[in-house]
Short mmCIF file of C-alpha atoms in Angstrom, two decimals:
data_model
loop_
_atom_site.label_atom_id
_atom_site.label_comp_id
_atom_site.label_asym_id
_atom_site.label_seq_id
_atom_site.Cartn_x
_atom_site.Cartn_y
_atom_site.Cartn_z
CA MET A 1 -11.17 -20.60 14.61
CA ASN A 2 -10.22 -20.15 10.95
CA LYS A 3 -6.81 -21.60 10.08
CA TYR A 4 -6.39 -19.14 7.22
CA PRO A 5 -5.43 -15.54 7.94
CA ARG A 6 -7.57 -12.46 7.49
CA ILE A 7 -5.64 -10.09 5.23
CA VAL A 8 -6.06 -6.44 4.32
CA ILE A 9 -4.29 -5.55 1.08
CA SER A 10 -3.43 -1.88 0.68
CA TYR A 11 -2.94 -0.97 -2.98
CA PHE A 12 -4.70 0.69 -5.91
CA PHE A 13 -8.07 -0.96 -6.46
CA ASN A 14 -9.59 1.55 -8.84
CA THR A 15 -10.72 0.10 -12.17
CA LYS A 16 -8.42 2.53 -13.99
CA ASN A 17 -5.29 0.98 -12.45
CA ILE A 18 -3.37 -2.18 -13.19
CA PRO A 19 -5.09 -5.26 -11.74
CA LEU A 20 -2.12 -6.48 -9.68
CA GLY A 21 -3.84 -5.90 -6.33
CA SER A 22 -7.09 -7.54 -7.40
CA SER A 23 -5.22 -10.51 -8.82
CA CYS A 24 -3.31 -10.94 -5.54
CA ALA A 25 -6.58 -10.74 -3.59
CA ARG A 26 -8.18 -13.43 -5.76
CA ALA A 27 -5.12 -15.68 -5.40
CA LEU A 28 -5.16 -15.35 -1.60
CA GLN A 29 -8.90 -16.00 -1.53
CA ALA A 30 -8.39 -19.13 -3.64
CA LEU A 31 -5.96 -20.32 -0.96
CA GLY A 32 -8.70 -19.88 1.68
CA CYS A 33 -7.73 -16.50 3.11
CA GLU A 34 -10.34 -13.90 3.96
CA VAL A 35 -9.22 -10.78 2.09
CA LEU A 36 -10.35 -7.17 2.21
CA CYS A 37 -9.01 -4.70 -0.38
CA PHE A 38 -8.16 -1.17 0.77
CA ASP A 39 -7.83 1.35 -2.07
CA SER A 40 -4.76 3.39 -1.13
CA GLY A 41 -5.19 5.44 -4.30
CA VAL A 42 -8.17 7.34 -2.95
CA ASN A 43 -7.63 11.08 -2.56
CA SER A 44 -9.06 13.49 -0.06
CA PRO A 45 -11.97 15.53 -1.44
CA ALA A 46 -10.25 18.66 -0.08
CA GLU A 47 -7.20 17.97 -2.26
CA PHE A 48 -9.24 18.85 -5.35
CA PHE A 49 -9.72 22.40 -4.04
CA LEU A 50 -6.63 23.04 -1.96
CA LYS A 51 -3.98 21.73 -4.36
CA PRO A 52 -4.72 24.44 -6.98
CA ALA A 53 -4.72 27.06 -4.22
CA ASN A 54 -1.30 25.82 -3.10
CA LYS A 55 0.01 26.12 -6.67
CA ILE A 56 -1.17 29.72 -6.84
CA LEU A 57 0.59 30.52 -3.55
CA TRP A 58 3.77 28.79 -4.71
CA ASN A 59 3.70 30.68 -8.03
CA MET A 60 3.44 33.90 -6.03
CA GLY A 61 6.69 32.93 -4.29
CA LEU A 62 5.00 31.78 -1.08
CA ARG A 63 6.44 28.26 -1.14
CA GLN A 64 6.63 28.07 2.65
CA ILE A 65 2.82 28.07 2.78
CA ASP A 66 1.20 24.68 2.26
CA LEU A 67 -2.52 24.60 2.98
CA LEU A 68 -2.49 20.81 3.21
CA ARG A 69 0.78 20.04 5.06
CA ASP A 70 -0.57 19.52 8.58
CA SER A 71 -4.20 19.30 7.61
CA PRO A 72 -6.28 16.23 8.45
CA TRP A 73 -7.43 16.51 4.84
CA ASN A 74 -4.09 16.02 3.11
CA ASN A 75 -4.04 12.79 1.13
CA GLN A 76 -1.79 10.85 3.49
CA ASN A 77 -3.78 11.72 6.62
CA PHE A 78 -7.04 11.06 4.79
CA ARG A 79 -5.83 7.62 3.63
CA GLN A 80 -4.58 6.78 7.10
CA ARG A 81 -8.00 7.54 8.62
CA LEU A 82 -9.70 5.35 6.01
CA LEU A 83 -7.20 2.53 6.57
CA GLU A 84 -7.73 2.69 10.31
CA LYS A 85 -11.50 2.47 9.83
CA THR A 86 -10.93 -0.59 7.63
CA LEU A 87 -8.74 -2.22 10.29
CA THR A 88 -11.28 -1.43 13.02
CA ASP A 89 -14.06 -3.11 11.07
CA PHE A 90 -12.12 -6.09 9.66
CA ARG A 91 -9.46 -6.89 12.32
CA PRO A 92 -6.90 -8.58 10.05
CA ASP A 93 -4.08 -10.91 11.01
CA ILE A 94 -1.94 -9.48 8.21
CA LEU A 95 -1.65 -6.03 6.67
CA PHE A 96 -0.15 -6.40 3.19
CA VAL A 97 1.05 -3.07 1.79
CA MET A 98 1.82 -3.25 -1.89
CA ARG A 99 4.01 -0.22 -2.39
CA GLY A 100 2.17 2.40 -4.31
CA HIS A 101 1.33 4.67 -1.42
CA GLY A 102 3.29 3.76 1.66
CA PHE A 103 2.89 4.58 5.31
CA ASP A 104 5.61 5.73 7.69
CA GLY A 105 7.17 3.35 10.19
CA GLY A 106 5.70 4.98 13.28
CA TYR A 107 2.22 4.71 11.85
CA LEU A 108 2.70 1.04 10.90
CA LYS A 109 3.92 0.25 14.43
CA TYR A 110 0.92 2.08 15.89
CA LEU A 111 -1.45 0.03 13.69
CA LYS A 112 0.27 -3.24 14.57
CA ASP A 113 0.05 -2.55 18.30
CA LYS A 114 -3.46 -1.08 18.39
CA TYR A 115 -5.12 -3.66 16.11
CA ARG A 116 -2.91 -6.60 17.17
CA ILE A 117 -1.85 -7.27 13.61
CA LYS A 118 0.42 -10.33 13.58
CA LYS A 119 2.44 -9.37 10.50
CA ILE A 120 2.85 -6.29 8.38
CA ILE A 121 4.20 -7.24 4.98
CA GLY A 122 5.48 -4.88 2.30
CA TRP A 123 5.97 -5.57 -1.39
CA TRP A 124 7.92 -3.03 -3.43
CA VAL A 125 6.31 -3.14 -6.86
CA LYS A 126 8.08 -0.06 -8.20
CA GLY A 127 11.21 -0.17 -10.29
CA PRO A 128 14.77 0.01 -8.96
CA LYS A 129 15.02 3.79 -9.39
CA TRP A 130 14.35 4.57 -5.71
CA LEU A 131 16.61 2.00 -4.03
CA ASP A 132 17.43 4.22 -1.06
CA ILE A 133 13.73 4.64 -0.22
CA MET A 134 13.07 0.92 -0.69
CA ILE A 135 15.94 -0.10 1.59
CA SER A 136 14.88 2.31 4.34
CA GLU A 137 11.22 1.24 4.09
CA ALA A 138 12.10 -2.45 4.32
CA LYS A 139 13.12 -1.92 7.95
CA MET A 140 9.54 -0.90 8.86
CA TYR A 141 7.97 -4.25 7.93
CA ASP A 142 8.01 -7.75 9.40
CA ARG A 143 8.65 -9.11 5.89
CA PHE A 144 9.52 -7.10 2.81
CA PHE A 145 9.59 -8.21 -0.81
CA CYS A 146 10.74 -6.62 -4.05
CA ILE A 147 10.01 -7.31 -7.73
CA HIS A 148 13.63 -6.99 -8.81
CA LYS A 149 16.83 -8.68 -7.67
CA GLU A 150 19.36 -5.86 -7.81
CA GLY A 151 20.27 -2.98 -5.51
CA TYR A 152 20.00 -4.64 -2.09
CA THR A 153 21.74 -7.30 -0.04
CA ASN A 154 20.57 -9.99 2.38
CA GLU A 155 21.34 -7.63 5.26
CA ASP A 156 18.68 -5.21 3.97
CA GLY A 157 15.94 -7.70 4.88
CA ILE A 158 14.47 -7.71 1.37
CA GLU A 159 13.37 -10.86 -0.43
CA TYR A 160 12.78 -11.26 -4.14
CA LEU A 161 9.16 -11.80 -5.19
CA PRO A 162 8.48 -11.24 -8.89
CA ALA A 163 5.21 -9.73 -10.07
CA LEU A 164 4.69 -12.46 -12.62
CA ALA A 165 1.65 -14.68 -12.51
CA VAL A 166 -1.34 -15.58 -14.58
CA ASP A 167 -4.75 -14.54 -13.32
CA ASN A 168 -7.10 -16.96 -15.06
CA ILE A 169 -10.02 -14.55 -14.60
CA LEU A 170 -8.28 -11.76 -16.52
CA TYR A 171 -6.20 -13.81 -18.94
CA ARG A 172 -7.89 -16.75 -20.59
CA ARG A 173 -6.37 -19.20 -23.01
CA LEU A 174 -7.43 -18.62 -26.57
CA SER A 175 -9.67 -21.30 -28.02
CA ASP A 176 -7.92 -24.11 -29.83
#
């Protein structure tokens, strides 16, 4: 039995995004963890077609109509299906959600129970603008971290974890 955990990291892993998720994955791998990266920035193919149609309906004053709202093809439902497939195949000990696209508490509990995930960890890597959302989301995780120190108390269950590190693959020392 491996003494290091199997970890799925949910974050943006597209080459056009900041490399924070990839750097975290490499750091965890260097510690001996088995890591699988889930790209939570992926969009449903249907979104490309239905989002413009929604805008047309909304511009016509039909704001109550949303072609994607309860559809299995809206981005959130699409991402959740892909994440569940990832968990089925990989069976992690830890699900590490770096907050870019989050998941609701009921869904996280469902995943934890169904896939016997030992810990679900969240890391708020957005700024302090949305403190109310951050504080409410912290309650949905076994551990929750934040990149800034202000706007929450110890009772909120949030711990400070800065997003400062040096990834020696991306950032090399200049020659002397």
